[in-house]
């Protein structure tokens, strides 16, 4: 499958490409190689010691079998698959679906080989109500996959409680049991307790793996496999990338180089990292990356406990759409960004541009060209324009978007995140700052306990509207 390897292209961050003030010189790059090389061995060692269990996900046959067995059991007769989850329990599912199923998957029976997929990663009442109105009496043809590692996340818990009651009311206890599948911790947590008591079928969020690193586990594989994605190839892609990102030769290791470049630019004031796919199917990969990068690298303290308050800000954009929205800023605004384009060689389908009418001969140059050629020319045009403005640009090249290349991409960026964490000297695997908001929600929603009552008062004193500031 070597012709299906994704490639990481980094010439356009060099001083040769964008000049010495903004680009990386040869000697700076050699310094980066020297600084990063020991971290490769360190990460490989940590992996052997079981400290980064996400690295092993593509190799766990038991998980793949569990997912496939369940798919075989429930796919027949399932017209809709609904995922309830948030953050790492949703973004990977959305990204894989957008990448690997056709745009009209949910609308056109002929364009899918499994159920429609709906991922609700919010608690907007109008959104869910609209879906339930559409679903009508289709509850018995719908599987609800409730994904939560902890089981206590308010959004997912609320969705679950609503759907559980609806299923109990409409289909009774047996129907409810049949339509709900949970994905949660194997042994502990609220959702595990509910699952065991109700007898729901369930999948597992593996131990020691944060949501944002979990897409290649049961968390992401179930919805992908149900909806016709070749999950074997997804995992083979990740396994093949594992070899490349384990290489102790810095110059052959795309994750080490990617992290080192990001680290270098962050330290020199380019603290915003823009991922810009030139392919609609990859747009939600940029969203998945945004969480991975932000939650992993945005940290107040380093490994020694010193306050550092660091973290690159990930931004998602889409080519060509955002050329007409963001590129003015990207070129003429502050030179504080590193750009990562995602580029595709061959699209699944292509269209040729038709001839122009006689009255619009100035459009004639487009006629006969494929849309993919236009899209990729626009990528080059934007890259050129950014380089003219001395902005550093990386590109990840996908020969095609398929399960094998997407598996490589996911694994490449997960391991890049580990390298970036090591270079910044922070722990990329926790997310302590997310917890305060979760706890505050519990307090405001009236969770019992004196500490929550006091906490709610404190929150209200800070957040209740002061009319004198309202215009
Ligand atoms: O990446 C993460 O760890 C988070 O985004 C979690 O996935 C998210 O907060 C949801 O948590 P849980 O799966 O416990 O409901």
Coordinates of C-alpha atoms and ligand atoms in Angstrom, one line a residue:
X1 CA 0.0 0.0 0.0
X2 CA 3.0 2.3 -0.3
X3 CA 1.3 4.4 -3.0
X4 CA -1.4 5.0 -0.4
X5 CA 0.9 6.5 2.2
X6 CA 0.0 10.0 3.3
X7 CA 3.0 12.3 3.1
X8 CA 4.0 15.3 5.2
X9 CA 5.5 18.2 3.2
X10 CA 7.5 20.8 5.1
X11 CA 9.6 22.7 2.7
X12 CA 7.4 25.8 2.9
X13 CA 8.3 26.5 6.5
X14 CA 12.0 26.9 5.7
X15 CA 14.0 30.1 5.4
X16 CA 14.5 29.2 1.8
X17 CA 10.8 29.4 1.2
X18 CA 9.7 32.4 3.4
X19 CA 13.0 34.1 4.3
X20 CA 15.2 34.1 7.4
X21 CA 13.0 36.3 9.6
X22 CA 10.1 33.9 9.6
X23 CA 11.4 30.6 8.2
X24 CA 13.4 27.9 9.9
X25 CA 17.0 27.9 8.8
X26 CA 19.0 24.7 8.2
X27 CA 20.9 25.1 11.5
X28 CA 17.6 25.8 13.4
X29 CA 16.2 22.6 11.9
X30 CA 19.2 20.6 13.0
X31 CA 18.8 22.0 16.5
X32 CA 15.2 20.9 16.5
X33 CA 16.3 17.4 15.4
X34 CA 18.8 17.3 18.2
X35 CA 16.2 18.4 20.8
X36 CA 13.5 16.1 19.5
X37 CA 15.5 12.9 18.8
X38 CA 15.8 11.8 22.5
X39 CA 12.1 12.3 22.9
X40 CA 11.4 9.7 20.2
X41 CA 13.2 7.0 22.3
X42 CA 11.5 8.4 25.4
X43 CA 8.0 8.1 23.9
X44 CA 8.8 4.7 22.5
X45 CA 9.8 3.6 26.0
X46 CA 6.8 5.2 27.7
X47 CA 4.6 3.3 25.2
X48 CA 6.3 0.0 26.1
X49 CA 5.7 0.8 29.8
X50 CA 2.0 1.2 29.0
X51 CA 1.9 4.9 29.7
X52 CA 0.3 5.8 26.3
X53 CA -2.3 3.1 25.8
X54 CA -3.9 4.9 22.9
X55 CA -0.8 3.8 20.9
X56 CA -2.0 0.2 21.1
X57 CA -5.6 0.7 20.0
X58 CA -5.0 -0.3 16.4
X59 CA -3.6 -3.6 17.5
X60 CA -6.3 -4.8 19.9
X61 CA -8.0 -7.6 18.1
X62 CA -10.4 -8.1 21.0
X63 CA -11.9 -4.7 20.6
X64 CA -12.3 -5.1 16.9
X65 CA -14.0 -8.4 17.3
X66 CA -16.3 -7.0 20.0
X67 CA -17.4 -4.2 17.7
X68 CA -17.8 -6.4 14.7
X69 CA -19.9 -9.0 16.6
X70 CA -22.2 -6.3 17.9
X71 CA -22.5 -4.8 14.4
X72 CA -23.5 -8.2 13.1
X73 CA -26.1 -8.5 15.8
X74 CA -27.8 -5.1 15.4
X75 CA -27.2 -3.8 11.9
X76 CA -30.1 -5.7 10.3
X77 CA -33.2 -3.6 10.5
X78 CA -31.3 -0.6 11.9
X79 CA -32.3 2.4 9.8
X80 CA -30.8 5.1 12.0
X81 CA -27.9 5.2 14.4
X82 CA -27.9 8.0 16.9
X83 CA -24.7 8.8 18.8
X84 CA -25.1 10.7 22.1
X85 CA -21.7 12.0 23.3
X86 CA -19.6 15.1 23.5
X87 CA -16.0 16.1 23.0
X88 CA -13.8 13.1 22.5
X89 CA -16.9 10.9 22.7
X90 CA -18.3 12.5 19.5
X91 CA -15.8 14.4 17.4
X92 CA -14.0 11.3 16.1
X93 CA -17.3 9.7 15.1
X94 CA -18.3 12.8 13.2
X95 CA -14.9 13.2 11.5
X96 CA -14.7 9.6 10.3
X97 CA -18.3 9.7 9.0
X98 CA -17.7 12.9 7.1
X99 CA -14.4 11.7 5.7
X100 CA -15.5 8.2 4.6
X101 CA -19.1 8.3 3.7
X102 CA -20.6 10.3 0.8
X103 CA -22.0 13.8 1.4
X104 CA -25.6 12.6 0.9
X105 CA -25.2 9.4 3.0
X106 CA -28.1 10.2 5.3
X107 CA -30.4 11.4 2.5
X108 CA -29.9 8.8 -0.2
X109 CA -30.5 5.1 0.4
X110 CA -28.4 4.2 -2.7
X111 CA -25.4 6.0 -1.2
X112 CA -25.2 4.1 2.0
X113 CA -24.7 0.5 3.1
X114 CA -25.8 1.0 6.7
X115 CA -28.0 3.2 8.8
X116 CA -28.2 7.0 8.7
X117 CA -25.9 8.5 11.3
X118 CA -26.8 11.4 13.6
X119 CA -24.4 12.5 16.2
X120 CA -25.8 14.8 18.9
X121 CA -22.9 16.5 20.7
X122 CA -24.9 19.3 22.2
X123 CA -28.1 19.8 24.3
X124 CA -29.8 22.3 22.0
X125 CA -33.5 21.4 22.7
X126 CA -34.7 22.6 19.3
X127 CA -32.2 20.4 17.5
X128 CA -33.0 17.2 19.4
X129 CA -36.8 17.9 19.3
X130 CA -36.6 18.4 15.5
X131 CA -34.9 15.1 15.1
X132 CA -37.4 13.3 17.3
X133 CA -40.3 14.9 15.4
X134 CA -38.7 13.6 12.1
X135 CA -38.1 10.2 13.7
X136 CA -41.7 9.8 14.7
X137 CA -42.5 6.1 15.2
X138 CA -39.1 5.0 13.9
X139 CA -37.8 4.4 17.4
X140 CA -37.8 0.6 17.0
X141 CA -35.6 1.0 13.9
X142 CA -33.1 3.3 15.6
X143 CA -30.1 2.4 17.8
X144 CA -29.0 4.9 20.4
X145 CA -25.3 4.6 21.1
X146 CA -24.7 6.5 24.4
X147 CA -21.0 7.2 24.7
X148 CA -19.5 8.5 27.9
X149 CA -16.4 7.3 29.7
X150 CA -17.5 8.8 33.0
X151 CA -21.2 8.6 32.5
X152 CA -21.7 11.8 34.5
X153 CA -21.3 14.3 31.7
X154 CA -24.4 16.4 32.0
X155 CA -25.1 16.7 28.3
X156 CA -24.9 13.1 27.5
X157 CA -26.7 12.1 30.7
X158 CA -29.6 14.4 29.8
X159 CA -29.8 13.0 26.3
X160 CA -29.8 9.5 27.6
X161 CA -32.5 10.2 30.2
X162 CA -34.8 11.8 27.6
X163 CA -34.4 8.9 25.2
X164 CA -34.6 6.2 27.8
X165 CA -38.0 7.6 29.0
X166 CA -39.2 7.9 25.4
X167 CA -38.2 4.3 24.7
X168 CA -39.8 3.0 27.9
X169 CA -43.0 4.9 27.1
X170 CA -43.3 3.8 23.5
X171 CA -41.6 0.4 23.4
X172 CA -41.6 -0.8 27.0
X173 CA -38.6 -2.1 29.0
X174 CA -37.7 -4.8 26.4
X175 CA -37.8 -2.3 23.5
X176 CA -35.7 0.2 25.5
X177 CA -33.1 -2.5 26.3
X178 CA -33.0 -3.4 22.6
X179 CA -32.5 0.1 21.2
X180 CA -29.8 1.4 23.6
X181 CA -26.1 0.5 23.4
X182 CA -23.8 2.2 25.8
X183 CA -20.0 2.8 25.3
X184 CA -18.4 3.4 28.7
X185 CA -15.8 2.3 31.2
X186 CA -15.7 -1.5 31.5
X187 CA -15.9 -1.5 35.3
X188 CA -16.9 1.8 36.9
X189 CA -18.8 5.0 36.5
X190 CA -22.5 6.0 36.4
X191 CA -23.2 4.7 32.9
X192 CA -21.6 1.4 33.6
X193 CA -23.9 1.0 36.7
X194 CA -26.9 1.9 34.6
X195 CA -25.9 -0.4 31.8
X196 CA -25.4 -3.4 34.2
X197 CA -28.7 -2.8 35.9
X198 CA -30.7 -2.3 32.8
X199 CA -28.9 -5.0 30.9
X200 CA -28.0 -2.8 27.9
X201 CA -25.6 -4.1 25.4
X202 CA -22.4 -2.2 25.8
X203 CA -19.0 -1.4 24.4
X204 CA -15.9 -0.3 26.2
X205 CA -14.0 3.0 26.5
X206 CA -10.5 1.5 27.3
X207 CA -8.7 2.4 30.4
X208 CA -6.3 5.3 30.5
X209 CA -7.4 6.8 27.2
X210 CA -8.9 10.3 27.1
X211 CA -11.8 10.8 24.8
X212 CA -9.8 12.7 22.2
X213 CA -7.4 9.8 21.8
X214 CA -10.2 7.2 21.6
X215 CA -11.5 7.3 18.1
X216 CA -9.7 4.0 17.1
X217 CA -11.4 2.2 20.0
X218 CA -15.0 1.0 20.4
X219 CA -15.9 4.7 20.7
X220 CA -15.3 5.5 17.1
X221 CA -15.3 2.0 15.5
X222 CA -18.9 1.1 16.2
X223 CA -20.5 4.0 14.4
X224 CA -18.0 3.8 11.6
X225 CA -18.5 0.1 11.1
X226 CA -22.3 0.3 11.3
X227 CA -22.3 2.9 8.6
X228 CA -20.2 0.9 6.2
X229 CA -16.7 2.2 6.9
X230 CA -13.9 -0.3 6.4
X231 CA -12.7 -0.4 10.0
X232 CA -10.1 -3.0 9.3
X233 CA -8.4 -0.6 6.8
X234 CA -8.7 2.3 9.2
X235 CA -6.8 0.3 11.8
X236 CA -4.2 -1.0 9.2
X237 CA -3.6 2.6 8.3
X238 CA -3.0 3.5 11.9
X239 CA -0.7 0.5 12.4
X240 CA 1.4 1.4 9.3
X241 CA 1.7 5.0 10.6
X242 CA 2.8 3.6 13.9
X243 CA 5.9 2.2 12.2
X244 CA 6.7 5.6 10.8
X245 CA 6.1 7.6 13.9
X246 CA 8.2 5.2 16.0
X247 CA 11.3 5.7 13.8
X248 CA 14.1 7.0 16.0
X249 CA 15.5 8.8 12.9
X250 CA 14.0 12.2 13.4
X251 CA 14.3 12.9 9.6
X252 CA 12.1 9.9 8.8
X253 CA 9.5 10.5 11.5
X254 CA 6.6 12.7 10.4
X255 CA 5.1 13.1 13.9
X256 CA 8.4 14.2 15.4
X257 CA 9.0 16.7 12.6
X258 CA 5.5 18.0 12.7
X259 CA 5.6 18.5 16.5
X260 CA 9.1 20.1 16.3
X261 CA 8.0 22.6 13.7
X262 CA 4.9 23.5 15.6
X263 CA 6.9 23.9 18.8
X264 CA 9.5 26.1 17.0
X265 CA 6.9 28.5 15.7
X266 CA 5.0 28.7 18.9
X267 CA 8.2 29.8 20.7
X268 CA 8.7 32.4 18.1
X269 CA 5.3 34.0 18.4
X270 CA 3.3 32.0 15.9
X271 CA 0.9 30.7 18.5
X272 CA -2.1 30.0 16.2
X273 CA -2.2 26.8 14.2
X274 CA -4.6 26.7 11.3
X275 CA -5.6 23.4 9.7
X276 CA -7.2 24.0 6.3
X277 CA -8.3 20.9 4.3
X278 CA -8.9 21.4 0.6
X279 CA -11.4 18.6 0.7
X280 CA -14.9 18.8 2.1
X281 CA -14.7 15.2 3.4
X282 CA -11.8 16.2 5.6
X283 CA -13.4 19.3 7.1
X284 CA -14.4 17.5 10.4
X285 CA -10.9 16.0 10.7
X286 CA -9.9 19.7 11.3
X287 CA -12.5 19.9 14.0
X288 CA -11.3 16.6 15.6
X289 CA -7.7 17.9 15.5
X290 CA -8.9 21.2 17.1
X291 CA -10.0 19.4 20.2
X292 CA -7.0 17.1 20.2
X293 CA -4.6 20.0 20.1
X294 CA -6.4 22.4 22.4
X295 CA -7.3 20.0 25.2
X296 CA -3.9 18.2 25.1
X297 CA -1.6 21.2 24.9
X298 CA -3.5 24.1 26.6
X299 CA -2.0 23.7 30.1
X300 CA -1.4 26.0 33.1
X301 CA 1.5 24.1 34.5
X302 CA 4.5 22.1 33.2
X303 CA 5.6 18.7 34.3
X304 CA 7.6 20.2 37.1
X305 CA 4.6 22.1 38.4
X306 CA 5.7 25.6 37.2
X307 CA 3.0 27.9 35.9
X308 CA 3.5 28.1 32.2
X309 CA 0.0 28.9 30.7
X310 CA 0.9 27.7 27.3
X311 CA -0.8 26.2 24.3
X312 CA -1.1 26.8 20.6
X313 CA -4.6 27.9 19.5
X314 CA -5.9 25.5 16.8
X315 CA -8.1 27.0 14.2
X316 CA -10.1 25.1 11.6
X317 CA -10.7 26.5 8.1
X318 CA -11.8 24.9 4.9
X319 CA -10.5 25.5 1.4
X320 CA -11.8 27.1 -0.8
X321 CA -14.7 28.3 1.4
X322 CA -12.5 30.2 3.8
X323 CA -10.4 31.9 1.1
X324 CA -13.4 34.1 0.9
X325 CA -13.6 34.6 4.6
X326 CA -10.2 34.3 6.4
X327 CA -7.4 34.7 3.9
X328 CA -7.4 38.5 4.0
X329 CA -6.5 38.2 7.7
X330 CA -4.2 35.3 7.2
X331 CA -2.1 37.3 4.7
X332 CA -2.3 40.9 6.0
X333 CA -3.0 40.3 9.7
X334 CA -0.3 39.5 12.2
X335 CA 2.2 36.9 11.1
X336 CA 1.3 34.7 14.1
X337 CA 0.0 31.5 12.4
X338 CA 1.3 28.2 11.1
X339 CA -0.8 26.8 8.4
X340 CA -1.4 23.1 7.7
X341 CA -3.1 22.3 4.5
X342 CA -4.7 18.9 3.8
X343 CA -4.5 18.1 0.1
X344 CA -6.0 15.2 -1.8
X345 CA -4.5 13.6 -5.0
X346 CA -7.5 11.7 -6.3
X347 CA -11.1 12.4 -5.3
X348 CA -13.6 9.7 -5.0
X349 CA -15.7 11.3 -7.8
X350 CA -14.9 14.2 -10.1
X351 CA -16.9 16.5 -12.4
X352 CA -15.7 18.3 -15.5
X353 CA -16.6 22.0 -15.9
X354 CA -18.9 22.6 -18.8
X355 CA -18.4 25.1 -21.6
X356 CA -19.3 28.8 -21.0
X357 CA -22.1 30.5 -22.9
X358 CA -21.0 32.8 -25.7
X359 CA -21.8 35.9 -23.7
X360 CA -19.3 34.9 -21.0
X361 CA -16.2 33.9 -23.0
X362 CA -14.0 35.1 -20.1
X363 CA -15.1 31.9 -18.3
X364 CA -14.0 29.8 -21.2
X365 CA -10.6 28.9 -19.5
X366 CA -12.5 26.8 -16.9
X367 CA -14.3 24.7 -19.4
X368 CA -13.1 21.1 -19.7
X369 CA -11.1 21.2 -16.5
X370 CA -12.0 18.9 -13.6
X371 CA -13.3 20.4 -10.4
X372 CA -10.5 18.6 -8.5
X373 CA -8.0 20.5 -10.6
X374 CA -9.7 23.8 -9.7
X375 CA -9.7 22.9 -6.0
X376 CA -6.1 21.8 -5.9
X377 CA -5.1 24.9 -8.0
X378 CA -6.8 27.0 -5.4
X379 CA -4.8 25.3 -2.7
X380 CA -1.6 26.1 -4.5
X381 CA -2.8 29.6 -5.1
X382 CA -3.5 30.2 -1.4
X383 CA -0.3 28.6 -0.4
X384 CA 1.6 30.8 -2.9
X385 CA -0.2 33.9 -1.6
X386 CA 0.7 33.0 2.0
X387 CA 4.3 32.3 1.1
X388 CA 4.5 35.7 -0.6
X389 CA 3.4 37.1 2.8
X390 CA 6.1 35.1 4.5
X391 CA 3.6 32.8 6.3
X392 CA 4.8 29.2 7.1
X393 CA 2.8 26.4 5.4
X394 CA 2.8 22.7 5.9
X395 CA 0.9 20.2 3.8
X396 CA -0.4 16.7 4.5
X397 CA -0.9 15.0 1.2
X398 CA -3.5 12.3 0.9
X399 CA -3.2 10.2 -2.3
X400 CA -6.9 9.5 -1.8
X401 CA -9.3 9.9 1.1
X402 CA -10.1 6.3 2.2
X403 CA -10.1 4.3 5.4
X404 CA -6.4 3.4 5.1
X405 CA -5.3 7.0 4.7
X406 CA -7.6 8.4 7.3
X407 CA -6.3 5.8 9.8
X408 CA -2.8 7.1 9.1
X409 CA -3.8 10.7 9.5
X410 CA -5.6 10.1 12.9
X411 CA -2.6 8.3 14.2
X412 CA -0.1 10.8 12.9
X413 CA -1.8 13.7 14.7
X414 CA -2.3 11.7 17.9
X415 CA 1.4 10.9 18.1
X416 CA 2.3 14.4 17.0
X417 CA 0.3 15.6 20.0
X418 CA 2.4 13.3 22.3
X419 CA 5.6 14.7 20.8
X420 CA 4.4 18.3 21.2
X421 CA 3.5 17.6 24.8
X422 CA 7.0 16.3 25.4
X423 CA 8.6 19.3 23.7
X424 CA 6.5 21.7 25.7
X425 CA 7.2 19.8 28.9
X426 CA 3.5 19.4 29.8
X427 CA 1.1 16.5 30.3
X428 CA -1.0 16.2 27.1
X429 CA -3.2 13.4 28.4
X430 CA -5.3 15.3 31.1
X431 CA -7.8 18.1 30.9
X432 CA -8.2 19.5 34.4
X433 CA -9.7 22.8 33.2
X434 CA -12.7 21.1 31.6
X435 CA -13.8 19.7 35.0
X436 CA -14.6 23.1 36.6
X437 CA -17.2 23.8 34.0
X438 CA -18.7 20.4 34.4
X439 CA -18.9 20.8 38.2
X440 CA -20.4 24.3 37.8
X441 CA -23.1 22.9 35.6
X442 CA -24.0 20.3 38.2
X443 CA -24.2 23.1 40.8
X444 CA -26.4 25.3 38.7
X445 CA -28.7 22.4 37.8
X446 CA -29.3 21.7 41.5
X447 CA -27.1 18.7 42.3
X448 CA -27.7 17.9 46.0
X449 CA -25.0 18.6 48.5
X450 CA -24.0 21.6 50.6
X451 CA -20.9 22.1 48.5
X452 CA -23.0 22.4 45.3
X453 CA -25.4 24.8 47.0
X454 CA -22.6 27.1 48.0
X455 CA -20.9 26.7 44.6
X456 CA -24.1 27.7 42.8
X457 CA -24.4 30.9 44.9
X458 CA -20.8 31.8 44.0
X459 CA -21.4 31.2 40.3
X460 CA -24.6 33.2 40.3
X461 CA -22.9 36.1 42.1
X462 CA -20.4 36.3 39.2
X463 CA -22.7 35.5 36.3
X464 CA -26.1 36.9 37.0
X465 CA -26.9 39.8 34.7
X466 CA -26.2 43.2 36.2
X467 CA -28.9 45.4 34.5
X468 CA -26.8 48.5 34.8
X469 CA -24.5 47.0 32.1
X470 CA -27.3 46.0 29.8
X471 CA -27.9 48.3 26.9
Ligands
LIG1 O1 -11.3 14.3 25.4 C1 -11.9 14.2 26.5 O2 -11.5 13.5 27.5 C2 -13.2 15.0 26.7 O3 -13.5 15.7 25.6 C3 -14.3 14.0 27.0 O4 -14.4 13.1 25.9 C4 -15.7 14.7 27.1 O5 -15.6 15.7 28.2 C5 -16.8 13.7 27.4 O6 -16.5 13.0 28.6 P1 -17.2 11.6 28.9 O7 -16.8 10.7 27.8 O8 -16.7 11.2 30.2 O9 -18.7 11.9 28.8

